[in-house]
Amino acid sequence: MKYELANKLDEEVESTRSLKVARKAIRAFLDILEMGDEVTTPLFKLAAEKCLKNLRFLGEIHEAENVHKALIKRFPHDPQHRNQLTVAYLIQNKWNQAKRTLEETLIQWPNDGLALVHYGFILKIESKDLINAVEYLQAGIQTGDEGTADGRFYFHLGDALVRLERSSEAEEVHKAGARKGLFLSSYQRAVHYISRLTGRPWWTAEQTTYEDFYRSLEVNWRVIKEEALNALFKSEQSFQNERENLLHKGEWKEFEIFSRGNKIQRNCDRVPRTCDLISSFAPTSECQRGQVKFSVMTPGTHIWPHCGPSNCRLRSHLGLYGLDGAYIRVANETRQWQEGKVLIFDDSFEHEVWHNGSLPRLVLIVDMWHPEVRAHERKTLPEI
Ligand code: LMR
Ligand code: MN
């Protein structure tokens, strides 16, 4: 009887997409779940599933925790419900709760692949315990359990191995990820990608079709440099430490003027002519998957090999100052910057930077849509 009522509400949500009815349906399904053993197993599972579907519809992940807990209580011998609770915690960045749940899961099911990979993932990202992260990620992937062949687990296992300077093992992981179709190739490991886009590590201006824009950057490089040096020397605070945890040693700061297609006005005010140049070029100023920033690094800096998150953008660097002794490797080719010249690469390919020179190295980083990303995609792709 109760189920029929809940189901009727659920059907109404399907046809009307009403948030109010969805809320009622959720309540009705939760009532069923609260009845515990009085409900048959198939009905209990169905009620949980439909309740979760409505919660997703409303975007109420927090409430979903209670559904997963009810499932765990009713089916204590099935680790899948514990794993679903873990994922719900992770989506909400509740790292500690996810970690604790996994620790309990792993006591009962030490060989559960999903629990192992998720635990490794948390150790890598949250606890920065690389050695143990590698152990858990490897063990989890080795089970071959459903859900363990996921690019994020391969990505972070490879990255942890790189940072532990176990590079040949990292290479094997990257190759395996590419073989399984989780990466575009072992060097190109973006987690968000469109597979039809041409992928090559280094680009020429002609290949991008954006020659005129690059020429305008090169023609104006001295103005851009003056603006950047002024901003840097007048108040060093305007440059912020890089935030992506990519720095191995040294010091690396940036001064961002566009972020995900938005102009950062207070910073633009300090480098107005640079900003005007960028504003006039839509593939950059409207690139929701990119940034524009000045990047400065002190001598002795090394940036770990890493891949950008998306293959939908290209990255260009305009060399400005202190370039001697600084190197950038993209895939298997290393280059150097030159004053007033643009380098163009696809930062979803593995790249690495080191600076052995004696002056702070300053470049302007300008991202832009990959030329093959279509007009409607440029408007609709979620930002990164
Ligand atoms: C990167 O894009 O990761 C680096 O090339 C940045 C930089 O400042 O060289
Ligand atoms: Mn990078």
Short mmCIF file of C-alpha atoms and ligand atoms in Angstrom, two decimals:
data_model
loop_
_atom_site.label_atom_id
_atom_site.label_comp_id
_atom_site.label_asym_id
_atom_site.label_seq_id
_atom_site.Cartn_x
_atom_site.Cartn_y
_atom_site.Cartn_z
CA MET A 1 0.00 0.00 0.00
CA LYS A 2 2.70 2.43 1.07
CA TYR A 3 4.77 1.39 -1.92
CA GLU A 4 1.91 2.03 -4.31
CA LEU A 5 1.50 5.54 -2.96
CA ALA A 6 5.23 6.25 -3.25
CA ASN A 7 5.34 4.82 -6.73
CA LYS A 8 2.43 6.97 -7.84
CA LEU A 9 4.30 10.06 -6.64
CA ASP A 10 7.40 8.87 -8.43
CA GLU A 11 5.47 8.52 -11.70
CA GLU A 12 4.09 12.00 -11.19
CA VAL A 13 7.65 13.34 -10.86
CA GLU A 14 8.56 11.62 -14.11
CA SER A 15 5.74 13.32 -15.96
CA THR A 16 5.65 16.75 -14.27
CA ARG A 17 9.31 17.20 -13.13
CA SER A 18 7.82 18.88 -10.08
CA LEU A 19 10.30 19.51 -7.26
CA LYS A 20 7.51 19.58 -4.73
CA VAL A 21 6.23 16.16 -5.73
CA ALA A 22 9.77 14.81 -5.78
CA ARG A 23 10.13 15.88 -2.18
CA LYS A 24 6.92 14.03 -1.31
CA ALA A 25 8.06 10.93 -3.17
CA ILE A 26 11.34 10.96 -1.26
CA ARG A 27 9.49 11.15 2.03
CA ALA A 28 7.25 8.26 1.00
CA PHE A 29 10.20 6.07 -0.01
CA LEU A 30 12.06 6.92 3.20
CA ASP A 31 9.00 5.76 5.15
CA ILE A 32 9.26 2.41 3.43
CA LEU A 33 12.97 2.13 4.18
CA GLU A 34 12.28 2.88 7.84
CA MET A 35 10.04 -0.19 8.03
CA GLY A 36 13.18 -2.34 7.75
CA ASP A 37 12.56 -6.08 7.74
CA GLU A 38 8.82 -5.68 7.28
CA VAL A 39 9.48 -4.91 3.62
CA THR A 40 10.51 -7.65 1.19
CA THR A 41 14.02 -7.52 -0.21
CA PRO A 42 13.10 -6.59 -3.82
CA LEU A 43 10.73 -3.89 -2.66
CA PHE A 44 13.27 -2.46 -0.23
CA LYS A 45 15.86 -2.26 -3.01
CA LEU A 46 13.43 -0.69 -5.42
CA ALA A 47 12.35 1.89 -2.86
CA ALA A 48 15.99 2.77 -2.15
CA GLU A 49 16.78 3.08 -5.84
CA LYS A 50 13.83 5.34 -6.56
CA CYS A 51 14.49 7.42 -3.49
CA LEU A 52 18.10 7.97 -4.64
CA LYS A 53 16.94 8.86 -8.13
CA ASN A 54 14.66 11.59 -6.74
CA LEU A 55 17.36 12.86 -4.42
CA ARG A 56 19.73 13.16 -7.39
CA PHE A 57 17.01 15.01 -9.27
CA LEU A 58 16.80 17.53 -6.42
CA GLY A 59 20.59 17.57 -6.02
CA GLU A 60 20.31 16.53 -2.39
CA ILE A 61 23.31 14.27 -2.06
CA HIS A 62 23.48 14.84 1.66
CA GLU A 63 20.12 13.08 2.18
CA ALA A 64 21.33 10.17 0.04
CA GLU A 65 23.66 9.23 2.88
CA ASN A 66 20.66 8.06 4.87
CA VAL A 67 19.47 5.83 2.06
CA HIS A 68 22.89 4.22 1.76
CA LYS A 69 22.96 3.74 5.53
CA ALA A 70 19.56 2.05 5.44
CA LEU A 71 20.84 -0.28 2.71
CA ILE A 72 23.95 -1.09 4.73
CA LYS A 73 21.79 -1.89 7.75
CA ARG A 74 19.49 -4.13 5.78
CA PHE A 75 22.26 -5.83 3.73
CA PRO A 76 25.27 -5.84 6.04
CA HIS A 77 27.04 -8.52 4.03
CA ASP A 78 27.16 -6.63 0.76
CA PRO A 79 30.12 -4.20 0.51
CA GLN A 80 28.60 -2.39 -2.48
CA HIS A 81 26.33 -0.33 -0.23
CA ARG A 82 29.28 0.76 1.88
CA ASN A 83 31.11 1.77 -1.29
CA GLN A 84 28.14 3.80 -2.43
CA LEU A 85 28.11 5.62 0.89
CA THR A 86 31.82 6.32 0.44
CA VAL A 87 31.22 7.82 -2.99
CA ALA A 88 28.40 9.98 -1.61
CA TYR A 89 30.84 11.31 1.01
CA LEU A 90 33.51 11.97 -1.60
CA ILE A 91 31.14 13.89 -3.86
CA GLN A 92 30.55 16.20 -0.91
CA ASN A 93 34.27 16.46 -0.08
CA LYS A 94 33.65 14.74 3.26
CA TRP A 95 37.10 13.19 3.19
CA ASN A 96 37.26 12.11 6.82
CA GLN A 97 33.94 10.33 6.75
CA ALA A 98 34.85 8.63 3.48
CA LYS A 99 38.15 7.53 4.94
CA ARG A 100 36.60 6.16 8.11
CA THR A 101 33.92 4.28 6.18
CA LEU A 102 36.55 2.73 3.95
CA GLU A 103 38.69 1.68 6.90
CA GLU A 104 35.71 -0.23 8.30
CA THR A 105 34.93 -1.72 4.90
CA LEU A 106 38.50 -2.89 4.44
CA ILE A 107 38.52 -4.66 7.81
CA GLN A 108 35.63 -6.82 6.65
CA TRP A 109 36.58 -6.98 2.93
CA PRO A 110 40.34 -6.46 2.66
CA ASN A 111 40.30 -7.44 -1.03
CA ASP A 112 37.41 -5.32 -2.22
CA GLY A 113 38.71 -3.56 -5.33
CA LEU A 114 36.53 -0.46 -5.13
CA ALA A 115 37.29 0.09 -1.46
CA LEU A 116 41.02 -0.33 -2.13
CA VAL A 117 41.19 2.16 -5.02
CA HIS A 118 39.11 4.74 -3.20
CA TYR A 119 41.23 4.42 -0.09
CA GLY A 120 44.39 4.85 -2.20
CA PHE A 121 42.82 7.86 -3.90
CA ILE A 122 42.16 9.54 -0.54
CA LEU A 123 45.66 8.74 0.73
CA LYS A 124 47.10 10.35 -2.41
CA ILE A 125 44.99 13.48 -2.54
CA GLU A 126 43.99 14.21 1.00
CA SER A 127 46.65 12.61 3.18
CA LYS A 128 49.53 13.06 0.68
CA ASP A 129 50.79 9.65 1.81
CA LEU A 130 52.24 8.62 -1.54
CA ILE A 131 53.82 5.33 -0.54
CA ASN A 132 50.65 3.85 0.89
CA ALA A 133 48.52 5.44 -1.85
CA VAL A 134 50.52 3.46 -4.40
CA GLU A 135 50.03 0.21 -2.46
CA TYR A 136 46.26 0.60 -2.24
CA LEU A 137 45.73 1.88 -5.77
CA GLN A 138 47.83 -0.94 -7.21
CA ALA A 139 46.06 -3.59 -5.14
CA GLY A 140 42.64 -2.24 -6.07
CA ILE A 141 43.38 -2.01 -9.78
CA GLN A 142 44.81 -5.51 -9.75
CA THR A 143 41.50 -6.98 -8.57
CA GLY A 144 39.95 -5.97 -11.90
CA ASP A 145 36.69 -5.38 -9.99
CA GLU A 146 34.05 -3.31 -11.70
CA GLY A 147 34.69 0.41 -11.31
CA THR A 148 38.42 0.08 -10.68
CA ALA A 149 39.39 0.72 -14.32
CA ASP A 150 38.82 4.45 -14.02
CA GLY A 151 41.15 7.12 -15.43
CA ARG A 152 41.30 8.97 -12.13
CA PHE A 153 42.79 5.99 -10.31
CA TYR A 154 45.37 5.39 -13.03
CA PHE A 155 46.11 9.13 -13.17
CA HIS A 156 46.83 9.40 -9.46
CA LEU A 157 48.70 6.11 -9.24
CA GLY A 158 50.98 7.30 -12.07
CA ASP A 159 51.39 10.71 -10.48
CA ALA A 160 52.28 9.24 -7.08
CA LEU A 161 54.90 7.00 -8.72
CA VAL A 162 56.38 9.99 -10.60
CA ARG A 163 56.73 11.90 -7.36
CA LEU A 164 58.32 8.93 -5.66
CA GLU A 165 60.75 8.98 -8.59
CA ARG A 166 59.65 5.49 -9.63
CA SER A 167 59.34 6.66 -13.22
CA SER A 168 59.51 3.34 -15.06
CA GLU A 169 56.62 2.01 -12.96
CA ALA A 170 54.73 5.24 -13.66
CA GLU A 171 55.27 4.74 -17.36
CA GLU A 172 53.82 1.23 -17.16
CA VAL A 173 50.70 2.60 -15.44
CA HIS A 174 50.30 5.31 -18.07
CA LYS A 175 50.67 2.75 -20.85
CA ALA A 176 48.14 0.45 -19.22
CA GLY A 177 45.70 3.38 -18.84
CA ALA A 178 46.09 4.19 -22.54
CA ARG A 179 45.64 0.52 -23.54
CA LYS A 180 42.41 0.40 -21.57
CA GLY A 181 41.19 3.56 -23.29
CA LEU A 182 41.22 5.59 -20.07
CA PHE A 183 43.71 8.07 -21.51
CA LEU A 184 44.02 9.36 -25.06
CA SER A 185 47.61 8.10 -24.99
CA SER A 186 50.22 7.37 -22.37
CA TYR A 187 51.48 10.97 -22.68
CA GLN A 188 48.06 12.62 -23.02
CA ARG A 189 46.19 11.99 -19.80
CA ALA A 190 43.46 14.62 -19.60
CA VAL A 191 40.51 13.37 -17.57
CA HIS A 192 38.00 15.48 -19.53
CA TYR A 193 38.42 15.03 -23.23
CA ILE A 194 36.81 15.01 -26.63
CA SER A 195 38.43 12.17 -28.53
CA ARG A 196 38.02 13.55 -32.04
CA LEU A 197 40.33 16.54 -31.43
CA THR A 198 43.76 16.45 -33.06
CA GLY A 199 46.30 15.73 -30.35
CA ARG A 200 49.89 16.79 -30.74
CA PRO A 201 52.26 18.02 -28.03
CA TRP A 202 53.70 21.07 -29.78
CA TRP A 203 51.77 23.28 -32.23
CA THR A 204 52.85 25.89 -34.73
CA ALA A 205 50.90 29.14 -35.00
CA GLU A 206 49.71 28.11 -38.48
CA GLN A 207 48.35 24.80 -37.22
CA THR A 208 46.18 26.63 -34.70
CA THR A 209 44.77 29.10 -37.27
CA TYR A 210 45.29 31.83 -34.66
CA GLU A 211 48.43 33.34 -36.27
CA ASP A 212 47.16 36.92 -36.19
CA PHE A 213 46.60 36.81 -32.47
CA TYR A 214 50.02 35.32 -31.75
CA ARG A 215 51.57 37.97 -33.96
CA SER A 216 49.82 40.68 -31.92
CA LEU A 217 51.25 39.21 -28.72
CA GLU A 218 54.74 39.11 -30.21
CA VAL A 219 54.52 42.64 -31.61
CA ASN A 220 53.44 43.95 -28.20
CA TRP A 221 55.72 41.85 -26.02
CA ARG A 222 57.68 44.78 -24.58
CA VAL A 223 54.53 46.52 -23.34
CA ILE A 224 53.29 43.27 -21.86
CA LYS A 225 56.63 42.72 -20.14
CA GLU A 226 56.70 46.26 -18.71
CA GLU A 227 53.20 45.89 -17.33
CA ALA A 228 54.02 42.56 -15.74
CA LEU A 229 57.30 43.71 -14.20
CA ASN A 230 55.57 46.79 -12.80
CA ALA A 231 52.83 44.68 -11.26
CA LEU A 232 55.44 42.32 -9.87
CA PHE A 233 57.79 44.91 -8.42
CA LYS A 234 55.20 47.36 -7.11
CA SER A 235 53.53 44.77 -4.99
CA GLU A 236 54.77 41.25 -4.97
CA GLN A 237 51.61 40.18 -3.15
CA SER A 238 49.67 40.49 -6.36
CA PHE A 239 51.39 37.29 -7.47
CA GLN A 240 49.96 34.23 -5.70
CA ASN A 241 51.55 30.86 -5.10
CA GLU A 242 50.49 28.27 -7.62
CA ARG A 243 47.60 26.29 -6.16
CA GLU A 244 47.62 22.96 -7.91
CA ASN A 245 50.30 21.25 -5.86
CA LEU A 246 52.59 20.79 -8.85
CA LEU A 247 55.71 22.38 -7.41
CA HIS A 248 58.54 20.02 -6.54
CA LYS A 249 61.06 22.62 -5.42
CA GLY A 250 61.68 26.33 -5.67
CA GLU A 251 59.11 29.09 -5.92
CA TRP A 252 56.40 29.56 -8.54
CA LYS A 253 53.88 32.38 -8.51
CA GLU A 254 51.18 33.56 -10.84
CA PHE A 255 49.11 36.64 -11.53
CA GLU A 256 45.85 35.68 -13.12
CA ILE A 257 43.96 38.07 -15.42
CA PHE A 258 41.36 35.74 -16.99
CA SER A 259 39.87 32.66 -15.45
CA ARG A 260 37.42 30.30 -17.17
CA GLY A 261 36.26 32.95 -19.59
CA ASN A 262 35.94 35.69 -16.95
CA LYS A 263 38.07 38.78 -16.76
CA ILE A 264 39.56 39.44 -13.31
CA GLN A 265 39.01 43.16 -13.29
CA ARG A 266 41.12 44.18 -10.28
CA ASN A 267 44.16 42.45 -11.83
CA CYS A 268 43.38 43.70 -15.31
CA ASP A 269 43.46 47.24 -13.95
CA ARG A 270 47.16 46.75 -13.26
CA VAL A 271 48.04 45.41 -16.71
CA PRO A 272 45.46 47.21 -18.89
CA ARG A 273 47.09 46.92 -22.29
CA THR A 274 47.72 43.23 -21.91
CA CYS A 275 44.11 42.78 -20.91
CA ASP A 276 42.86 44.75 -23.89
CA LEU A 277 44.82 42.51 -26.22
CA ILE A 278 43.33 39.40 -24.64
CA SER A 279 39.80 40.83 -24.50
CA SER A 280 39.83 41.32 -28.25
CA PHE A 281 40.50 37.62 -28.88
CA ALA A 282 37.36 35.58 -28.18
CA PRO A 283 38.88 32.06 -28.36
CA THR A 284 40.83 33.09 -25.24
CA SER A 285 38.62 35.62 -23.47
CA GLU A 286 35.64 33.26 -23.79
CA CYS A 287 37.52 30.05 -23.08
CA GLN A 288 35.69 28.46 -20.18
CA ARG A 289 38.36 25.83 -19.94
CA GLY A 290 41.34 28.11 -19.70
CA GLN A 291 43.18 30.92 -18.00
CA VAL A 292 45.44 33.82 -18.79
CA LYS A 293 48.16 34.53 -16.25
CA PHE A 294 51.68 35.73 -15.77
CA SER A 295 53.89 33.03 -14.36
CA VAL A 296 57.12 33.70 -12.54
CA MET A 297 59.55 31.16 -11.12
CA THR A 298 62.78 31.57 -9.22
CA PRO A 299 66.04 29.88 -10.22
CA GLY A 300 66.18 26.33 -8.91
CA THR A 301 62.49 25.66 -9.47
CA HIS A 302 61.24 22.31 -10.73
CA ILE A 303 57.62 21.54 -11.61
CA TRP A 304 56.64 17.89 -11.54
CA PRO A 305 55.67 16.28 -14.82
CA HIS A 306 51.89 16.65 -15.06
CA CYS A 307 48.94 16.85 -17.46
CA GLY A 308 46.28 19.54 -17.69
CA PRO A 309 42.65 18.52 -17.12
CA SER A 310 41.23 18.92 -20.63
CA ASN A 311 42.28 18.51 -24.27
CA CYS A 312 39.82 21.20 -25.34
CA ARG A 313 42.32 24.01 -24.94
CA LEU A 314 45.77 24.85 -26.20
CA ARG A 315 48.26 26.70 -24.06
CA SER A 316 50.66 29.34 -25.30
CA HIS A 317 53.54 30.99 -23.49
CA LEU A 318 54.95 34.38 -24.44
CA GLY A 319 58.55 34.55 -23.22
CA LEU A 320 59.20 37.80 -21.34
CA TYR A 321 62.15 37.82 -18.96
CA GLY A 322 64.87 35.69 -17.34
CA LEU A 323 64.57 32.89 -19.85
CA ASP A 324 68.16 31.63 -19.94
CA GLY A 325 68.53 28.25 -18.27
CA ALA A 326 64.77 27.55 -18.21
CA TYR A 327 63.37 24.49 -19.99
CA ILE A 328 59.98 23.05 -20.78
CA ARG A 329 59.43 19.46 -21.87
CA VAL A 330 56.13 18.46 -23.48
CA ALA A 331 55.87 14.72 -24.17
CA ASN A 332 59.35 13.81 -25.42
CA GLU A 333 60.52 17.16 -26.75
CA THR A 334 62.18 19.87 -24.66
CA ARG A 335 62.28 23.50 -25.72
CA GLN A 336 63.38 26.91 -24.35
CA TRP A 337 61.60 30.23 -24.34
CA GLN A 338 62.80 33.24 -26.30
CA GLU A 339 62.03 36.86 -25.51
CA GLY A 340 59.02 38.09 -27.41
CA LYS A 341 58.29 34.70 -28.96
CA VAL A 342 55.32 32.43 -28.44
CA LEU A 343 55.52 28.69 -27.70
CA ILE A 344 52.31 26.74 -28.24
CA PHE A 345 51.52 23.33 -26.77
CA ASP A 346 48.67 21.12 -25.72
CA ASP A 347 48.95 20.96 -21.93
CA SER A 348 46.87 17.79 -21.70
CA PHE A 349 50.15 16.13 -22.75
CA GLU A 350 52.61 15.45 -19.97
CA HIS A 351 54.83 18.49 -19.42
CA GLU A 352 57.55 19.48 -17.01
CA VAL A 353 59.43 22.69 -16.33
CA TRP A 354 62.74 23.40 -14.69
CA HIS A 355 64.68 26.56 -14.24
CA ASN A 356 68.43 26.42 -13.82
CA GLY A 357 69.06 30.04 -14.73
CA SER A 358 69.92 32.97 -12.49
CA LEU A 359 67.02 35.42 -12.93
CA PRO A 360 63.31 35.03 -12.17
CA ARG A 361 61.72 33.53 -15.29
CA LEU A 362 58.62 35.40 -16.43
CA VAL A 363 56.17 34.30 -19.14
CA LEU A 364 52.59 35.17 -20.07
CA ILE A 365 50.43 32.03 -20.26
CA VAL A 366 47.47 32.32 -22.62
CA ASP A 367 45.00 29.46 -23.08
CA MET A 368 42.55 29.22 -25.96
CA TRP A 369 40.00 26.85 -27.34
CA HIS A 370 41.47 24.02 -29.36
CA PRO A 371 40.61 25.14 -32.92
CA GLU A 372 38.52 22.02 -33.55
CA VAL A 373 36.19 22.59 -30.60
CA ARG A 374 32.92 23.55 -32.27
CA ALA A 375 31.08 26.81 -31.69
CA HIS A 376 28.19 25.19 -29.82
CA GLU A 377 30.63 23.22 -27.66
CA ARG A 378 32.43 26.44 -26.74
CA LYS A 379 29.13 27.71 -25.37
CA THR A 380 27.93 24.56 -23.63
CA LEU A 381 30.89 22.56 -22.32
CA PRO A 382 31.02 22.73 -18.53
CA GLU A 383 33.84 24.91 -17.32
CA ILE A 384 37.00 23.49 -15.82
C1 LMR B 1 52.51 24.83 -16.97
O1 LMR B 1 51.68 25.28 -17.77
O2 LMR B 1 52.31 23.87 -16.24
C2 LMR B 1 53.82 25.49 -16.90
O3 LMR B 1 54.34 25.47 -18.16
C3 LMR B 1 53.67 26.82 -16.33
C4 LMR B 1 54.89 27.63 -16.39
O4 LMR B 1 54.88 28.66 -15.74
O5 LMR B 1 55.85 27.28 -17.09
MN MN B 2 50.78 22.72 -16.57
#
